[in-house]
mmCIF file of C-alpha atoms and ligand atoms in Angstrom:
data_model
loop_
_atom_site.group_PDB
_atom_site.id
_atom_site.type_symbol
_atom_site.label_atom_id
_atom_site.label_comp_id
_atom_site.label_asym_id
_atom_site.label_seq_id
_atom_site.Cartn_x
_atom_site.Cartn_y
_atom_site.Cartn_z
ATOM 1 C CA MET A 1 34.497 12.252 124.960
ATOM 2 C CA ASP A 2 37.713 13.912 123.875
ATOM 3 C CA CYS A 3 38.135 12.212 120.499
ATOM 4 C CA ILE A 4 39.545 14.156 117.551
ATOM 5 C CA PHE A 5 37.774 11.958 114.993
ATOM 6 C CA CYS A 6 34.405 12.354 116.752
ATOM 7 C CA LYS A 7 35.020 16.113 116.609
ATOM 8 C CA ILE A 8 35.675 15.826 112.871
ATOM 9 C CA ILE A 9 32.421 13.865 112.469
ATOM 10 C CA ASN A 10 30.559 16.581 114.406
ATOM 11 C CA ASN A 11 32.207 19.353 112.362
ATOM 12 C CA GLU A 12 33.840 20.754 115.485
ATOM 13 C CA VAL A 13 37.194 20.249 113.750
ATOM 14 C CA PRO A 14 37.506 20.921 110.001
ATOM 15 C CA SER A 15 38.577 18.195 107.619
ATOM 16 C CA ASP A 16 39.058 17.573 103.947
ATOM 17 C CA LYS A 17 35.949 15.416 103.440
ATOM 18 C CA ILE A 18 35.939 13.031 100.512
ATOM 19 C CA TYR A 19 32.772 11.044 101.207
ATOM 20 C CA GLU A 20 30.121 10.786 103.882
ATOM 21 C CA ASP A 21 27.016 8.725 104.534
ATOM 22 C CA GLU A 22 24.993 7.711 107.580
ATOM 23 C CA GLN A 23 27.582 5.234 108.764
ATOM 24 C CA VAL A 24 31.011 6.425 107.684
ATOM 25 C CA LEU A 25 33.157 9.449 106.950
ATOM 26 C CA VAL A 26 36.163 9.589 104.621
ATOM 27 C CA PHE A 27 38.650 12.458 104.803
ATOM 28 C CA GLY A 28 42.230 13.290 103.918
ATOM 29 C CA ASP A 29 44.992 12.561 106.424
ATOM 30 C CA THR A 30 46.660 15.783 107.637
ATOM 31 C CA ASN A 31 50.059 14.107 107.477
ATOM 32 C CA PRO A 32 49.914 12.227 104.164
ATOM 33 C CA GLN A 33 52.399 9.399 103.665
ATOM 34 C CA ALA A 34 51.661 8.969 99.960
ATOM 35 C CA PRO A 35 50.206 11.107 97.138
ATOM 36 C CA VAL A 36 46.821 9.597 98.049
ATOM 37 C CA HIS A 37 46.239 9.121 101.770
ATOM 38 C CA PHE A 38 42.763 9.185 103.206
ATOM 39 C CA LEU A 39 41.136 7.785 106.319
ATOM 40 C CA ILE A 40 37.797 6.039 106.582
ATOM 41 C CA ILE A 41 36.069 5.923 109.943
ATOM 42 C CA PRO A 42 32.757 4.698 111.326
ATOM 43 C CA LYS A 43 30.594 7.510 112.698
ATOM 44 C CA LYS A 44 30.020 5.321 115.737
ATOM 45 C CA HIS A 45 32.914 5.670 118.157
ATOM 46 C CA ILE A 46 34.605 2.263 118.241
ATOM 47 C CA LYS A 47 38.051 2.200 119.818
ATOM 48 C CA ASN A 48 39.772 -0.195 117.443
ATOM 49 C CA ILE A 49 39.302 -3.317 115.338
ATOM 50 C CA ARG A 50 39.476 -5.582 118.393
ATOM 51 C CA GLU A 51 36.536 -3.759 119.967
ATOM 52 C CA VAL A 52 34.114 -4.300 117.071
ATOM 53 C CA SER A 53 31.026 -6.149 118.278
ATOM 54 C CA LYS A 54 29.259 -8.772 116.197
ATOM 55 C CA ASP A 55 26.393 -6.302 115.742
ATOM 56 C CA ASP A 56 28.774 -3.762 114.218
ATOM 57 C CA LEU A 57 30.490 -6.120 111.771
ATOM 58 C CA GLN A 58 28.227 -4.826 109.000
ATOM 59 C CA ILE A 59 29.938 -1.435 109.353
ATOM 60 C CA ILE A 60 33.259 -3.078 108.539
ATOM 61 C CA SER A 61 31.956 -4.614 105.330
ATOM 62 C CA HIS A 62 30.398 -1.264 104.438
ATOM 63 C CA ILE A 63 33.769 0.419 105.001
ATOM 64 C CA PHE A 64 35.383 -1.945 102.505
ATOM 65 C CA ASP A 65 32.578 -1.356 100.008
ATOM 66 C CA VAL A 66 33.131 2.413 100.313
ATOM 67 C CA ILE A 67 36.886 1.974 99.879
ATOM 68 C CA GLN A 68 36.230 -0.012 96.698
ATOM 69 C CA ASN A 69 33.920 2.698 95.331
ATOM 70 C CA ILE A 70 36.351 5.524 96.114
ATOM 71 C CA SER A 71 39.243 3.520 94.622
ATOM 72 C CA ASP A 72 37.211 3.212 91.423
ATOM 73 C CA LYS A 73 36.410 6.933 91.387
ATOM 74 C CA LEU A 74 40.060 7.880 91.968
ATOM 75 C CA ASN A 75 41.263 5.292 89.409
ATOM 76 C CA LEU A 76 43.673 3.677 91.831
ATOM 77 C CA ASP A 77 44.306 0.968 89.257
ATOM 78 C CA ASP A 78 48.036 0.707 90.002
ATOM 79 C CA GLY A 79 47.268 -0.491 93.511
ATOM 80 C CA LEU A 80 46.712 0.750 96.998
ATOM 81 C CA ARG A 81 47.256 -0.260 100.579
ATOM 82 C CA ILE A 82 44.683 -0.428 103.365
ATOM 83 C CA VAL A 83 46.223 -0.109 106.827
ATOM 84 C CA ASN A 84 44.687 -0.548 110.227
ATOM 85 C CA ASN A 85 46.924 0.208 113.194
ATOM 86 C CA CYS A 86 45.593 -1.337 116.402
ATOM 87 C CA GLY A 87 46.855 -0.607 119.888
ATOM 88 C CA GLU A 88 50.145 0.749 121.113
ATOM 89 C CA ASN A 89 52.489 -1.687 119.381
ATOM 90 C CA GLY A 90 50.352 -1.504 116.263
ATOM 91 C CA GLY A 91 51.104 2.205 116.074
ATOM 92 C CA GLN A 92 47.572 3.425 116.729
ATOM 93 C CA THR A 93 47.687 7.084 117.779
ATOM 94 C CA VAL A 94 43.980 7.968 117.487
ATOM 95 C CA ASN A 95 41.706 5.676 119.496
ATOM 96 C CA HIS A 96 38.781 5.813 117.068
ATOM 97 C CA LEU A 97 38.739 2.944 114.565
ATOM 98 C CA HIS A 98 40.119 4.031 111.206
ATOM 99 C CA PHE A 99 41.493 2.513 108.050
ATOM 100 C CA HIS A 100 44.216 4.303 106.110
ATOM 101 C CA VAL A 101 44.136 4.069 102.316
ATOM 102 C CA LEU A 102 47.489 4.833 100.699
ATOM 103 C CA ALA A 103 48.160 4.993 96.975
ATOM 104 C CA GLY A 104 49.888 6.942 94.234
ATOM 105 C CA ARG A 105 53.372 5.488 94.630
ATOM 106 C CA ALA A 106 55.028 2.110 95.080
ATOM 107 C CA LEU A 107 54.890 1.340 98.790
ATOM 108 C CA GLY A 108 57.665 -0.464 100.633
ATOM 109 C CA TRP A 109 57.295 -3.666 102.612
ATOM 110 C CA PRO A 110 57.754 -4.708 105.382
ATOM 111 C CA PRO A 111 56.629 -1.763 107.514
ATOM 112 C CA GLY A 112 59.020 -0.528 110.191
HETATM 113 P P1 5GP B 201 47.122 6.022 113.463
HETATM 114 O O1 5GP B 201 48.542 6.402 113.761
HETATM 115 O O2 5GP B 201 46.274 6.067 114.704
HETATM 116 O O3 5GP B 201 46.961 4.769 112.683
HETATM 117 O O4 5GP B 201 46.599 7.134 112.465
HETATM 118 C C1 5GP B 201 46.097 8.360 112.867
HETATM 119 C C2 5GP B 201 46.167 9.250 111.670
HETATM 120 O O5 5GP B 201 45.320 10.352 111.870
HETATM 121 C C3 5GP B 201 47.565 9.813 111.382
HETATM 122 O O6 5GP B 201 47.972 9.426 110.079
HETATM 123 C C4 5GP B 201 47.391 11.316 111.525
HETATM 124 O O7 5GP B 201 48.125 12.031 110.562
HETATM 125 C C5 5GP B 201 45.902 11.489 111.328
HETATM 126 N N1 5GP B 201 45.346 12.602 112.071
HETATM 127 C C6 5GP B 201 45.550 12.902 113.379
HETATM 128 N N2 5GP B 201 44.841 13.994 113.726
HETATM 129 C C7 5GP B 201 44.173 14.372 112.609
HETATM 130 C C8 5GP B 201 43.274 15.448 112.331
HETATM 131 O O8 5GP B 201 42.945 16.271 113.194
HETATM 132 N N3 5GP B 201 42.792 15.538 111.069
HETATM 133 C C9 5GP B 201 43.128 14.638 110.095
HETATM 134 N N4 5GP B 201 42.595 14.821 108.876
HETATM 135 N N5 5GP B 201 43.973 13.616 110.319
HETATM 136 C C10 5GP B 201 44.492 13.492 111.555
HETATM 137 ZN ZN1 ZN B 202 35.672 8.992 118.382
#
Protein backbone atom coordinates (compact mmCIF):
# COMPACT_ATOMS: atom_id res chain seq x y z
CA MET A 1 0.00 0.00 0.00
CA ASP A 2 1.37 3.38 -0.98
CA CYS A 3 0.83 5.20 2.32
CA ILE A 4 3.38 7.76 3.52
CA PHE A 5 2.47 7.24 7.18
CA CYS A 6 2.81 3.45 6.90
CA LYS A 7 6.25 4.09 5.39
CA ILE A 8 7.11 6.29 8.38
CA ILE A 9 5.95 3.51 10.73
CA ASN A 10 8.15 1.02 8.85
CA ASN A 11 11.12 3.41 8.89
CA GLU A 12 11.13 3.55 5.10
CA VAL A 13 10.68 7.32 5.41
CA PRO A 14 12.49 9.22 8.19
CA SER A 15 10.56 11.19 10.77
CA ASP A 16 11.11 13.20 13.89
CA LYS A 17 9.78 10.59 16.35
CA ILE A 18 8.53 11.83 19.69
CA TYR A 19 6.98 8.65 21.10
CA GLU A 20 6.29 5.11 20.00
CA ASP A 21 4.67 2.01 21.44
CA GLU A 22 3.06 -1.14 20.06
CA GLN A 23 -0.06 0.67 18.95
CA VAL A 24 0.84 4.24 18.05
CA LEU A 25 3.54 6.52 16.70
CA VAL A 26 3.94 10.23 17.42
CA PHE A 27 6.14 12.42 15.22
CA GLY A 28 6.62 16.04 14.23
CA ASP A 29 4.66 17.45 11.30
CA THR A 30 6.98 18.46 8.43
CA ASN A 31 4.92 21.58 7.83
CA PRO A 32 4.28 22.86 11.36
CA GLN A 33 1.41 25.30 11.83
CA ALA A 34 2.35 26.22 15.40
CA PRO A 35 5.50 26.14 17.57
CA VAL A 36 4.36 22.68 18.70
CA HIS A 37 2.79 20.55 15.98
CA PHE A 38 2.95 16.80 16.13
CA LEU A 39 0.89 13.98 14.67
CA ILE A 40 -0.27 10.84 16.42
CA ILE A 41 -1.20 7.83 14.33
CA PRO A 42 -2.25 4.24 14.93
CA LYS A 43 0.27 1.72 13.60
CA LYS A 44 -2.67 -0.13 12.08
CA HIS A 45 -3.62 1.45 8.77
CA ILE A 46 -7.10 2.91 9.28
CA LYS A 47 -8.24 5.34 6.61
CA ASN A 48 -9.97 7.90 8.80
CA ILE A 49 -12.10 8.36 11.91
CA ARG A 50 -15.24 7.19 10.10
CA GLU A 51 -13.58 3.87 9.28
CA VAL A 52 -12.73 2.92 12.87
CA SER A 53 -14.34 -0.40 13.77
CA LYS A 54 -15.80 -1.12 17.18
CA ASP A 55 -12.89 -3.49 17.80
CA ASP A 56 -10.41 -0.67 17.20
CA LEU A 57 -12.08 1.92 19.44
CA GLN A 58 -9.60 1.08 22.19
CA ILE A 59 -6.84 2.50 19.97
CA ILE A 60 -8.65 5.83 19.93
CA SER A 61 -8.81 6.02 23.72
CA HIS A 62 -5.14 5.03 23.85
CA ILE A 63 -4.32 7.84 21.42
CA PHE A 64 -5.96 10.35 23.75
CA ASP A 65 -4.13 8.90 26.74
CA VAL A 66 -0.81 9.30 24.88
CA ILE A 67 -1.70 12.87 23.92
CA GLN A 68 -2.39 13.63 27.58
CA ASN A 69 0.96 12.15 28.65
CA ILE A 70 2.93 14.03 25.99
CA SER A 71 1.08 17.27 26.83
CA ASP A 72 2.18 16.81 30.44
CA LYS A 73 5.79 16.13 29.42
CA LEU A 74 5.87 19.18 27.13
CA ASN A 75 4.11 21.35 29.76
CA LEU A 76 1.42 22.47 27.36
CA ASP A 77 -0.36 24.13 30.26
CA ASP A 78 -1.46 27.17 28.25
CA GLY A 79 -3.60 24.96 26.05
CA LEU A 80 -3.51 22.97 22.88
CA ARG A 81 -5.71 21.91 20.03
CA ILE A 82 -6.36 18.39 18.77
CA VAL A 83 -7.46 18.29 15.13
CA ASN A 84 -8.73 15.44 13.04
CA ASN A 85 -9.37 16.19 9.38
CA CYS A 86 -11.65 13.60 7.78
CA GLY A 87 -12.32 13.24 4.08
CA GLU A 88 -12.01 15.69 1.24
CA ASN A 89 -14.09 18.54 2.66
CA GLY A 90 -12.54 17.95 6.07
CA GLY A 91 -9.15 18.74 4.56
CA GLN A 92 -7.65 15.28 4.97
CA THR A 93 -4.61 14.96 2.69
CA VAL A 94 -3.09 11.74 4.09
CA ASN A 95 -5.50 8.81 4.15
CA HIS A 96 -4.10 7.21 7.30
CA LEU A 97 -5.93 8.23 10.48
CA HIS A 98 -4.04 10.93 12.35
CA PHE A 99 -4.64 13.52 15.02
CA HIS A 100 -2.79 16.82 14.91
CA VAL A 101 -1.75 18.38 18.21
CA LEU A 102 -1.05 22.11 17.96
CA ALA A 103 0.21 24.32 20.76
CA GLY A 104 2.64 27.07 21.66
CA ARG A 105 0.58 30.04 20.48
CA ALA A 106 -2.98 31.31 20.69
CA LEU A 107 -4.89 29.58 17.91
CA GLY A 108 -7.63 31.28 15.92
CA TRP A 109 -11.20 30.07 15.58
CA PRO A 110 -13.16 29.29 13.45
CA PRO A 111 -10.93 27.38 11.02
CA GLY A 112 -11.06 28.39 7.37
P1 LIG B 1 -4.09 16.30 6.94
O1 LIG B 1 -4.07 17.45 5.98
O2 LIG B 1 -4.31 15.00 6.21
O3 LIG B 1 -4.97 16.48 8.12
O4 LIG B 1 -2.64 16.26 7.58
C1 LIG B 1 -1.55 15.65 6.99
C2 LIG B 1 -0.34 16.23 7.64
O5 LIG B 1 0.76 15.39 7.40
C3 LIG B 1 0.05 17.62 7.12
O6 LIG B 1 0.05 18.55 8.19
C4 LIG B 1 1.43 17.41 6.51
O7 LIG B 1 2.29 18.49 6.77
C5 LIG B 1 1.90 16.15 7.21
N1 LIG B 1 2.78 15.34 6.39
C6 LIG B 1 2.60 14.97 5.10
N2 LIG B 1 3.61 14.18 4.69
C7 LIG B 1 4.44 14.06 5.76
C8 LIG B 1 5.68 13.38 5.95
O8 LIG B 1 6.22 12.72 5.05
N3 LIG B 1 6.26 13.49 7.17
C9 LIG B 1 5.69 14.21 8.19
N4 LIG B 1 6.35 14.25 9.36
N5 LIG B 1 4.53 14.86 8.04
C10 LIG B 1 3.92 14.80 6.84
ZN1 LIG C 1 -1.06 3.87 6.26
